[in-house]
Short mmCIF file of C-alpha atoms in Angstrom, two decimals:
data_model
loop_
_atom_site.label_atom_id
_atom_site.label_comp_id
_atom_site.label_asym_id
_atom_site.label_seq_id
_atom_site.Cartn_x
_atom_site.Cartn_y
_atom_site.Cartn_z
CA SER H 21 33.98 17.83 -10.12
CA LEU H 22 34.34 17.95 -14.27
CA LEU H 23 35.28 21.70 -15.18
CA VAL H 24 35.63 23.14 -18.89
CA ALA H 25 36.08 26.95 -19.59
CA PHE H 26 35.16 27.92 -22.86
CA ASP H 27 34.93 31.12 -24.88
CA LYS H 28 31.50 32.70 -26.23
CA ASP H 29 32.06 30.86 -29.33
CA TYR H 30 32.02 27.45 -27.04
CA ARG H 31 35.89 26.64 -27.82
CA VAL H 32 37.21 24.94 -24.84
CA TYR H 33 40.58 26.19 -23.12
CA LEU H 34 40.33 24.62 -19.72
CA TRP H 35 39.83 20.47 -19.54
CA ASN H 36 40.33 19.11 -16.51
CA TYR H 37 41.50 15.85 -15.45
CA ALA H 38 38.00 14.59 -14.23
CA THR H 39 36.88 15.53 -17.82
CA GLU H 40 39.42 13.74 -19.14
CA GLN H 41 38.62 10.61 -17.14
CA TYR H 42 34.97 11.20 -17.93
CA THR H 43 35.25 11.70 -21.67
CA HIS H 44 38.25 9.96 -21.99
CA ILE H 45 39.37 12.68 -24.11
CA PRO H 46 42.68 14.17 -23.04
CA ALA H 47 43.16 18.21 -22.44
CA LYS H 48 45.51 18.37 -25.44
CA GLN H 49 43.18 17.45 -27.54
CA ALA H 50 40.08 19.21 -26.52
CA ILE H 51 41.76 22.25 -26.13
CA GLY H 52 40.64 24.65 -28.85
CA LYS H 53 37.73 22.16 -29.80
CA ASN H 54 33.91 22.97 -29.80
CA LEU H 55 32.35 22.37 -26.06
CA TYR H 56 29.41 20.33 -27.97
CA ASP H 57 31.35 18.54 -30.42
CA LEU H 58 33.69 17.14 -27.43
CA PHE H 59 31.13 16.73 -24.91
CA PRO H 60 27.50 16.22 -26.56
CA GLU H 61 25.79 15.15 -22.97
CA VAL H 62 25.42 18.65 -22.37
CA LEU H 63 23.84 19.85 -25.68
CA PRO H 64 20.50 19.14 -24.18
CA PHE H 65 21.43 21.84 -21.73
CA SER H 66 22.61 24.68 -24.78
CA THR H 67 19.79 26.99 -23.98
CA PHE H 68 20.86 27.42 -20.64
CA ILE H 69 24.25 27.77 -21.41
CA SER H 70 23.87 30.16 -23.79
CA GLU H 71 21.64 32.26 -21.24
CA VAL H 72 25.00 32.43 -19.23
CA PHE H 73 26.14 34.50 -22.08
CA GLU H 74 23.25 36.71 -22.43
CA GLN H 75 22.28 37.53 -19.03
CA ASN H 76 25.60 37.07 -17.30
CA LYS H 77 24.23 35.11 -14.49
CA GLU H 78 24.91 31.58 -13.30
CA MET H 79 22.58 28.65 -14.14
CA VAL H 80 22.12 25.62 -12.05
CA ILE H 81 20.42 22.53 -13.27
CA ARG H 82 20.27 19.91 -10.45
CA HIS H 83 19.41 15.84 -10.42
CA GLN H 84 19.77 15.61 -14.25
CA SER H 85 20.99 12.18 -16.08
CA ILE H 86 23.96 13.35 -18.52
CA LYS H 87 24.61 10.00 -19.62
CA SER H 88 22.71 7.31 -20.99
CA ASP H 89 23.90 4.49 -18.23
CA ASN H 90 21.78 7.22 -15.76
CA SER H 91 24.20 8.80 -14.50
CA PHE H 92 23.31 12.25 -12.28
CA PHE H 93 25.23 15.42 -12.37
CA ASN H 94 24.22 18.80 -11.15
CA LEU H 95 25.44 21.04 -13.77
CA TYR H 96 26.50 24.28 -13.18
CA VAL H 97 27.49 27.16 -15.93
CA TYR H 98 29.32 30.33 -14.19
CA PRO H 99 29.87 33.52 -16.45
CA LEU H 100 33.66 34.85 -16.51
CA ASN H 101 34.05 38.08 -17.72
CA ASP H 102 37.27 40.19 -18.35
CA LYS H 103 37.38 43.59 -20.10
CA THR H 104 37.75 42.28 -23.88
CA ASP H 105 35.67 38.97 -24.09
CA ARG H 106 32.64 36.73 -22.21
CA HIS H 107 33.88 33.04 -20.93
CA ALA H 108 32.05 30.57 -18.81
CA VAL H 109 32.98 27.79 -16.32
CA LEU H 110 30.66 24.68 -16.84
CA ARG H 111 30.82 22.38 -13.38
CA LEU H 112 29.18 18.66 -13.39
CA ASP H 113 28.90 17.14 -10.10
CA ASP H 114 28.93 13.41 -10.01
CA ILE H 115 26.18 12.81 -7.78
CA SER H 116 25.34 9.11 -9.25
CA GLU H 117 26.14 7.66 -5.89
CA LEU H 118 24.19 9.99 -3.65
CA GLU H 119 21.23 9.50 -6.09
CA LYS H 120 21.48 5.46 -5.68
CA ARG H 121 21.85 5.93 -2.10
CA GLU H 122 18.49 8.31 -1.97
CA ALA H 123 16.69 5.63 -4.07
CA GLU H 124 17.73 2.82 -1.74
CA LEU H 125 16.15 5.03 0.99
CA ARG H 126 13.26 5.89 -0.57
CA GLN H 127 12.40 2.14 -1.07
CA SER H 128 13.35 1.21 2.53
CA GLN H 129 11.14 3.69 3.60
CA LYS H 130 8.46 2.28 1.46
CA MET H 131 9.03 -1.06 2.82
CA GLU H 132 8.60 0.25 6.16
CA LEU H 133 5.23 1.95 5.14
CA VAL H 134 4.15 -1.28 3.76
CA GLY H 135 4.99 -2.98 6.70
CA ASN H 136 3.52 -0.98 9.09
CA LEU H 137 0.43 -0.72 7.11
CA ALA H 138 0.38 -4.88 7.00
CA GLY H 139 0.71 -4.99 10.59
CA GLY H 140 -2.48 -2.09 11.09
CA LEU H 141 -4.37 -3.89 8.33
CA ALA H 142 -3.44 -7.32 10.44
CA HIS H 143 -4.93 -5.80 13.80
CA ASP H 144 -8.12 -4.01 12.08
CA PHE H 145 -8.66 -7.34 10.57
CA ASN H 146 -8.17 -9.30 13.60
CA ASN H 147 -10.98 -7.08 15.58
CA ILE H 148 -13.52 -7.54 13.11
CA LEU H 149 -12.73 -11.33 13.00
CA GLY H 150 -12.86 -11.47 16.52
CA ILE H 151 -16.35 -9.69 16.47
CA ILE H 152 -17.74 -12.15 14.21
CA ILE H 153 -16.28 -15.28 15.71
CA GLY H 154 -17.33 -14.50 18.62
CA ASN H 155 -20.79 -13.30 18.17
CA LEU H 156 -20.61 -16.70 15.90
CA SER H 157 -19.53 -18.45 19.45
CA LEU H 158 -22.56 -16.73 21.65
CA ILE H 159 -24.91 -18.15 19.31
CA ASN H 160 -23.42 -21.76 19.24
CA ALA H 161 -23.29 -21.62 23.21
CA LYS H 162 -26.99 -20.57 23.00
CA ILE H 163 -28.02 -23.24 21.12
CA LYS H 164 -25.90 -25.87 22.39
CA PHE H 165 -26.61 -25.38 26.16
CA SER H 166 -30.11 -24.14 26.47
CA ASN H 167 -31.35 -25.31 23.02
CA HIS H 168 -33.31 -22.14 22.81
CA ILE H 169 -32.79 -18.82 21.16
CA GLU H 170 -34.95 -15.68 20.99
CA ILE H 171 -35.39 -13.99 17.80
CA GLU H 172 -34.23 -10.33 19.65
CA GLU H 173 -31.28 -12.04 20.47
CA ILE H 174 -30.64 -13.84 16.80
CA LYS H 175 -31.55 -10.36 15.30
CA GLU H 176 -29.04 -8.57 17.72
CA PHE H 177 -26.18 -11.08 16.59
CA ILE H 178 -27.22 -10.76 13.11
CA GLY H 179 -26.81 -6.66 13.39
CA LYS H 180 -23.02 -7.23 14.96
CA LEU H 181 -22.26 -9.53 12.69
CA GLN H 182 -23.79 -7.45 9.70
CA LYS H 183 -21.64 -4.00 11.30
CA ALA H 184 -18.26 -6.32 11.42
CA GLY H 185 -18.94 -7.42 7.69
CA GLU H 186 -19.43 -3.75 6.71
CA ARG H 187 -16.48 -2.73 8.40
CA ALA H 188 -14.35 -5.32 7.08
CA SER H 189 -16.04 -4.43 3.16
CA SER H 190 -15.18 -0.62 3.94
CA LEU H 191 -11.35 -1.55 4.89
CA VAL H 192 -10.98 -3.37 1.32
CA LYS H 193 -12.20 -0.82 -0.09
CA GLN H 194 -9.74 1.50 1.03
CA LEU H 195 -7.07 -0.80 0.36
CA LEU H 196 -8.31 -1.12 -3.32
CA SER H 197 -8.48 2.82 -3.68
CA LEU H 198 -4.65 3.03 -2.24
CA ALA H 199 -4.04 0.20 -4.42
CA ARG H 200 -5.54 1.84 -7.45
CA LYS H 201 -4.06 5.35 -6.33
CA LYS H 202 -7.47 6.73 -6.91
CA GLU H 203 -7.93 10.73 -5.80
CA ILE H 204 -8.74 10.21 -2.00
CA LYS H 205 -11.39 12.78 -1.01
CA TYR H 206 -10.57 14.27 2.47
CA VAL H 207 -13.45 15.72 4.79
CA GLN H 208 -13.38 17.45 8.32
CA PHE H 209 -14.72 15.40 11.29
CA SER H 210 -14.84 15.55 14.81
CA VAL H 211 -12.13 13.73 16.75
CA ASN H 212 -14.37 13.42 19.91
CA GLU H 213 -17.36 12.18 17.92
CA MET H 214 -14.74 9.40 16.26
#
């Protein structure tokens, strides 16, 4: 944790070793200087820091990118009051490694989801193709072995093929909707009927 203590005029009077390492400014040079001159990375949070003095309460800002190299920190500012004056302590906890691991975990979960989705899609498409290929094979067998097929049978086969084609089309539309991140409309339905 980087720790910096300062007074209400933002003059630093404590600058710990971790802060020295992070800023490359030795404590001897930092003591007595303005917080924002020494540590411009916290300038965007100056409103929050001033509220610590005004409201005399702790401020916490989590998961903020402080440096341009995308280092992530949790920023805490605590009031310290004695009988004569107001002071504050700024604490920065480096959570860059944790943030990196969480990003890797999120990516891993996305890839697992994509794998599961691909497996489910392959299964659904195989079912649809099975219907199409099966019906075409039946038509072919009827023609090959009996050299005759009733018009009603043809209509029945065509109906099954059409339903399978519509299922495939619906599946593709759902995939495109998911890929485009369109708003999905949810409706109630009966599980028993489905």
